[in-house]
Short mmCIF file of C-alpha atoms in Angstrom, two decimals:
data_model
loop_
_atom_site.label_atom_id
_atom_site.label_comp_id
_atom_site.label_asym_id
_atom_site.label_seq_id
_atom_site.Cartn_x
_atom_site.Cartn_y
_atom_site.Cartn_z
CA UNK A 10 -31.13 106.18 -201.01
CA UNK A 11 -28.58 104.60 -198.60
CA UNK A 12 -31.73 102.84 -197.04
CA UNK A 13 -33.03 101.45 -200.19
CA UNK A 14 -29.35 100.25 -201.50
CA UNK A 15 -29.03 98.05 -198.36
CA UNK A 16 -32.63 96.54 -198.64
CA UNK A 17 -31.48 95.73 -202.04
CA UNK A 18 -28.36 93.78 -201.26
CA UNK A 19 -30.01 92.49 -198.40
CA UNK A 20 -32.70 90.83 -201.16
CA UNK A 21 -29.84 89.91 -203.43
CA UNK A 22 -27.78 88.52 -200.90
CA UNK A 23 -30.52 86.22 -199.21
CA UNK A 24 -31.48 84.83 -202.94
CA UNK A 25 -28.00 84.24 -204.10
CA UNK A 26 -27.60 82.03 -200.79
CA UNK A 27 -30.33 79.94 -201.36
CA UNK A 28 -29.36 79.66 -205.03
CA UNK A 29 -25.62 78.30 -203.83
CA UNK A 30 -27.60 75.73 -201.94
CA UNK A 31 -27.02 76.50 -198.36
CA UNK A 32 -29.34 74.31 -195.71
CA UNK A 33 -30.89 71.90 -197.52
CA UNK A 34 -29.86 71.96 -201.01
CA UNK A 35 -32.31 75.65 -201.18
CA UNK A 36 -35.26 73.48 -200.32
CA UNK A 37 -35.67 74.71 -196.99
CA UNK A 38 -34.48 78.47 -197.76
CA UNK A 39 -37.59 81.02 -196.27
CA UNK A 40 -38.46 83.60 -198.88
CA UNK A 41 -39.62 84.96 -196.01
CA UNK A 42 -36.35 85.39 -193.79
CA UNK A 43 -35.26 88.18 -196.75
CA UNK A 44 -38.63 90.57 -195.77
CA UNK A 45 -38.87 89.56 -192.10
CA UNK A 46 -43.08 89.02 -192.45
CA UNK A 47 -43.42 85.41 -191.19
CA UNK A 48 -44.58 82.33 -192.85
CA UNK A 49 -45.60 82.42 -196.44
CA UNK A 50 -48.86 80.46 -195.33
CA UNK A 51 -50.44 80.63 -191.98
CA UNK A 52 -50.35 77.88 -189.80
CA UNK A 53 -54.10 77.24 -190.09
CA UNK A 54 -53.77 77.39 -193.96
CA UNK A 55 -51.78 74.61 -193.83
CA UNK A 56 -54.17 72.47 -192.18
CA UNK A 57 -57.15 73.81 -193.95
CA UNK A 58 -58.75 72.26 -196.79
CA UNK A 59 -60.32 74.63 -199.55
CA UNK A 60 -64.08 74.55 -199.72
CA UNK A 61 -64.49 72.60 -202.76
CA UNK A 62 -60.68 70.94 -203.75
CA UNK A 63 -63.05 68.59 -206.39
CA UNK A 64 -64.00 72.03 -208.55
CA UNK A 65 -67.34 70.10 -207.89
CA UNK A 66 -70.42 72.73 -207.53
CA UNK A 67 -67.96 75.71 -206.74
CA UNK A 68 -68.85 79.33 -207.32
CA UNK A 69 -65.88 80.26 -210.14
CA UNK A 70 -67.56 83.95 -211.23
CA UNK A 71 -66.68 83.38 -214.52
CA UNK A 72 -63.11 82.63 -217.16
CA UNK A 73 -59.63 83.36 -216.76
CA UNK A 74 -60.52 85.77 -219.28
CA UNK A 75 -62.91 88.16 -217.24
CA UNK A 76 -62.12 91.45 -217.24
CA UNK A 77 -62.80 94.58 -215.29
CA UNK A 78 -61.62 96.73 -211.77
CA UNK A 79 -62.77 93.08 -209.60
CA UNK A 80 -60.58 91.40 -211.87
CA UNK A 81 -62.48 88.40 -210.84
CA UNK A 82 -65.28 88.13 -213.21
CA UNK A 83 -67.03 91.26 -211.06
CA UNK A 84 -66.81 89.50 -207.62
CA UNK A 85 -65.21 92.18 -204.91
CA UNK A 86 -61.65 91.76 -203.44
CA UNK A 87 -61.13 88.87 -200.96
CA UNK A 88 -64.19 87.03 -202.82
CA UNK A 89 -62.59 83.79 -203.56
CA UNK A 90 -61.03 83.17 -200.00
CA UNK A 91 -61.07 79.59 -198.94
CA UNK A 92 -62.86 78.36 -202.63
CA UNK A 93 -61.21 76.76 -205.25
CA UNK A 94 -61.08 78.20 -208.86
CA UNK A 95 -59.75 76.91 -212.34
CA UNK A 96 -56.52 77.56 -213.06
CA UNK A 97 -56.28 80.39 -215.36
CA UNK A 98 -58.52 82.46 -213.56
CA UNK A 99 -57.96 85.89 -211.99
CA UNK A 100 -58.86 86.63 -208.26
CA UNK A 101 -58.89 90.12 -206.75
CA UNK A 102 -57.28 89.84 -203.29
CA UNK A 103 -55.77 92.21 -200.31
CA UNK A 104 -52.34 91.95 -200.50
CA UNK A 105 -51.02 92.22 -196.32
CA UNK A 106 -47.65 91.70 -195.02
CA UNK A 107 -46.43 93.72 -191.80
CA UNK A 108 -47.08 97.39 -192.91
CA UNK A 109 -47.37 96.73 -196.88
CA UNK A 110 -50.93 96.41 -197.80
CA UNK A 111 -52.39 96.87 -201.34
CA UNK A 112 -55.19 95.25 -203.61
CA UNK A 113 -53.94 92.77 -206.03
CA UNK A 114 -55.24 90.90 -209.24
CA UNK A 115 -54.00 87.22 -208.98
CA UNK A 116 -54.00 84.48 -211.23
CA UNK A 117 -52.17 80.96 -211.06
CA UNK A 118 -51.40 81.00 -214.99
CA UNK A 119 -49.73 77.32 -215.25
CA UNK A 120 -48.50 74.47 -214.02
CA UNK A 121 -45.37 72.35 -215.75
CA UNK A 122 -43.30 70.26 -214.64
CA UNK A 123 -39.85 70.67 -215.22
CA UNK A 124 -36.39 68.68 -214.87
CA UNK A 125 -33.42 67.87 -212.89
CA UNK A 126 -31.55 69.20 -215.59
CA UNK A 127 -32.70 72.45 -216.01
CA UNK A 128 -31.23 72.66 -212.13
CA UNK A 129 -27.99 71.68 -213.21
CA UNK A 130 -26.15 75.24 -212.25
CA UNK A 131 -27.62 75.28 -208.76
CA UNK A 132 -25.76 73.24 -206.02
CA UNK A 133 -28.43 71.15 -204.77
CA UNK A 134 -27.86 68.41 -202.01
CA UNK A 135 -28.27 64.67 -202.41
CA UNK A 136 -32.02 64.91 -201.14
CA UNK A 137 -32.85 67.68 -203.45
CA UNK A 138 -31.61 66.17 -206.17
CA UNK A 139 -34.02 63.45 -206.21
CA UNK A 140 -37.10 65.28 -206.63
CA UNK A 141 -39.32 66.44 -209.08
CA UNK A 142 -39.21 70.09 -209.64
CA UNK A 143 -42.45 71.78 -210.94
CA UNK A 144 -42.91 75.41 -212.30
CA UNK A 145 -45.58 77.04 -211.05
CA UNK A 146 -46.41 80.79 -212.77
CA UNK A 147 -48.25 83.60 -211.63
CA UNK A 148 -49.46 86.64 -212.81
CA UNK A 149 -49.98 89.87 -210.84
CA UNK A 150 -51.88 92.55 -211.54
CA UNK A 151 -51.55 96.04 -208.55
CA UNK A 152 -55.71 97.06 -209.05
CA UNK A 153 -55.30 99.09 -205.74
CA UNK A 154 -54.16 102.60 -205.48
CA UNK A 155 -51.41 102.01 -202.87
CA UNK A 156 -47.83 101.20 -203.97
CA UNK A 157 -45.90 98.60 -202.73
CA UNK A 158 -41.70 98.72 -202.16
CA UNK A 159 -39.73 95.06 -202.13
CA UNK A 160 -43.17 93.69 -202.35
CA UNK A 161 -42.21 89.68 -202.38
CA UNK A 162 -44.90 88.97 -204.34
CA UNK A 163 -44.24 85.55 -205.15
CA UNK A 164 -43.63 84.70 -201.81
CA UNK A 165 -47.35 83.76 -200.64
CA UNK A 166 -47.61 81.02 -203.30
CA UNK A 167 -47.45 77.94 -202.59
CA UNK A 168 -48.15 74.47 -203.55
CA UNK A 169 -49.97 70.81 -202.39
CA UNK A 170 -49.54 67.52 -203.84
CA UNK A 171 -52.22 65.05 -204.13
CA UNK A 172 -52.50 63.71 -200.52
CA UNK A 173 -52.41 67.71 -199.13
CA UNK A 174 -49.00 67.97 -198.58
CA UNK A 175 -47.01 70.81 -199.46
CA UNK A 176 -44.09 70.69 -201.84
CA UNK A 177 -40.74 72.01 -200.62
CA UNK A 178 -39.77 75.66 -202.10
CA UNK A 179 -36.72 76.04 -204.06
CA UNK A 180 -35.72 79.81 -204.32
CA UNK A 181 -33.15 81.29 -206.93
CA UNK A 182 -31.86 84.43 -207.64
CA UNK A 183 -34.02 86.32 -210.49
CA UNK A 184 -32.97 84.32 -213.79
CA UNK A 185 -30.81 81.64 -212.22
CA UNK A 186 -33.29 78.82 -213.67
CA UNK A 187 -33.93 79.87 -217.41
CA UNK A 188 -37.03 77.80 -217.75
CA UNK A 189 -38.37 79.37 -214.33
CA UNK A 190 -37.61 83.51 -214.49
CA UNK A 191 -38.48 84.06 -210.56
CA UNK A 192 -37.21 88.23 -211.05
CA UNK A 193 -39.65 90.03 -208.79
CA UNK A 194 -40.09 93.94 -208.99
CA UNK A 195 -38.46 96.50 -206.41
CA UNK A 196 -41.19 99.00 -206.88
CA UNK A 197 -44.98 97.66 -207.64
CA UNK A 198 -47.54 100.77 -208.13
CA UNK A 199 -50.75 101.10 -208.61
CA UNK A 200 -51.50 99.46 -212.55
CA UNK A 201 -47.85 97.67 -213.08
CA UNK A 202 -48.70 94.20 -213.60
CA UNK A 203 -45.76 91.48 -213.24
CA UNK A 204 -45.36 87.47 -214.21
CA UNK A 205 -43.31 85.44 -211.58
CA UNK A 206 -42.17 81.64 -211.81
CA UNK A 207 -41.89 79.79 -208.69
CA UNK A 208 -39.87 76.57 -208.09
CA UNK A 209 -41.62 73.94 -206.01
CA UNK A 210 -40.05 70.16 -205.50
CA UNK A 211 -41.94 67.24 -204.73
CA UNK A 212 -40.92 63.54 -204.30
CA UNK A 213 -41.63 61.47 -207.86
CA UNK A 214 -44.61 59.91 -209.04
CA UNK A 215 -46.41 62.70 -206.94
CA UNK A 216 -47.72 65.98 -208.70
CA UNK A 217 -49.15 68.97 -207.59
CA UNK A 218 -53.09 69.03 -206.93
CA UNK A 219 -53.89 72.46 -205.34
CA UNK A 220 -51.43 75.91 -205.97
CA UNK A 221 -52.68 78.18 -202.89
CA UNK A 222 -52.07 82.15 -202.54
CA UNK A 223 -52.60 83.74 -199.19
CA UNK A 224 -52.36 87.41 -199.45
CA UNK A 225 -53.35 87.75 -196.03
CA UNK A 226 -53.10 86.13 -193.30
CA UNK A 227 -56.89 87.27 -191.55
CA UNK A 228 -58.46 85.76 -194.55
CA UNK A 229 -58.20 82.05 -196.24
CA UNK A 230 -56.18 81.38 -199.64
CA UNK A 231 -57.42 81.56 -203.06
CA UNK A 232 -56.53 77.57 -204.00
CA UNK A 233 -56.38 76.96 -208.02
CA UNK A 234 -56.72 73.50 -209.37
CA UNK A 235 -53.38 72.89 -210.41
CA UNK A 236 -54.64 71.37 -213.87
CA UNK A 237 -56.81 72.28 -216.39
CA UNK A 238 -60.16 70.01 -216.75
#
């Protein structure tokens, strides 16, 4: 109990920094610092262009609205690695950070972009402060039988603007941006499904082209096109 009590303020403690604005304005904060697993994409991913970033001749396996145990319009787990899909649709994917591993339905539900204003109770620095914020929300769905315990699952999304690069990550505490609820669950069994917002910045006039998710680092990310055609 003691154990789990210190993980927690641990969690709490690293989000409520980044929501104060330490470093750069909670642009440069690591999601990642708070559950000690690494980068929230690989090295390689970063490079690595999706097979078909167009949506151009790509295998999608179906709607956003497929059901069933794949999740994925009956395609098995770790199917859509390295492709791009619409946005809307569900991907089943393994779910692998240092001993937590699990099988996850994910889907990149939207994209919208958001304001300055809705920032305004965050204390952002003068760089910050000049971007574009976008909300990016996704929807998670535990298909496996294995539970998972401070799971982070927002924490492998991430986002690319037009030319490829990746927007800067601005993490809050649960419900510190109303228009952008980032709460993620303590405990995530097997059927709990949860929906997670996820600030990214980027510099204006640019918007986001690509939202990437890599559950695991031996395989490629599922990219979504970040609009709807």
């Amino acid at each position: 109990m003691r154990n789990r009590s210190a993980r927690r303020t641990r969690r709490t403690a690293a989000a409520l920094l980044c929501a104060a604005g330490l470093a750069l304005g909670a642009t440069a904060c690591n999601e990642d610092a708070a559950q000690d697993t690494g980068s929230s994409e690989s090295p390689a991913a970063k490079d690595k262009k999706p097979t078909d970033p167009a949506g151009k001749g790509q295998d999608t396996g179906g709607t956003g609205n497929d059901q069933g145990s794949g999740g994925s319009g009956g395609k098995g787990v770790d199917a859509d690695a390295d492709k791009t899909i619409p946005l809307g649709q569900k991907s089943a994917l393994t779910y692998k950070r240092s001993k937590k591993v699990a099988t996850l339905e994910v889907t990149a539900r939207s994209v919208a972009k958001g304001s300055q204003s809705d920032l305004s109770g965050l204390r952002l620095e003068s760089d910050a402060k000049a971007l574009q914020p976008y909300y990016v929300t996704m929807a998670f769905k535990n298909i496996g039988d294995k539970s998972l315990k401070y799971p982070f699952l927002n924490t492998p999304t991430n986002v690319r603007d037009s030319k490829g690069n990746p927007a800067k990550t601005l993490i809050t505490s649960d419900d510190a941006v109303q228009s952008c609820p980032s709460k993620d669950p303590d405990t995530f069994a097997p059927g709990d499904d949860a929906t997670i917002c996820k600030i990214f910045l980027l510099p204006k006039g640019e918007a986001p082209s690509l939202v990437s998710y890599t559950g695991d680092f031996d395989k490629g990310p599922v990219y979504w096109k970040a609009t709807k055609d």
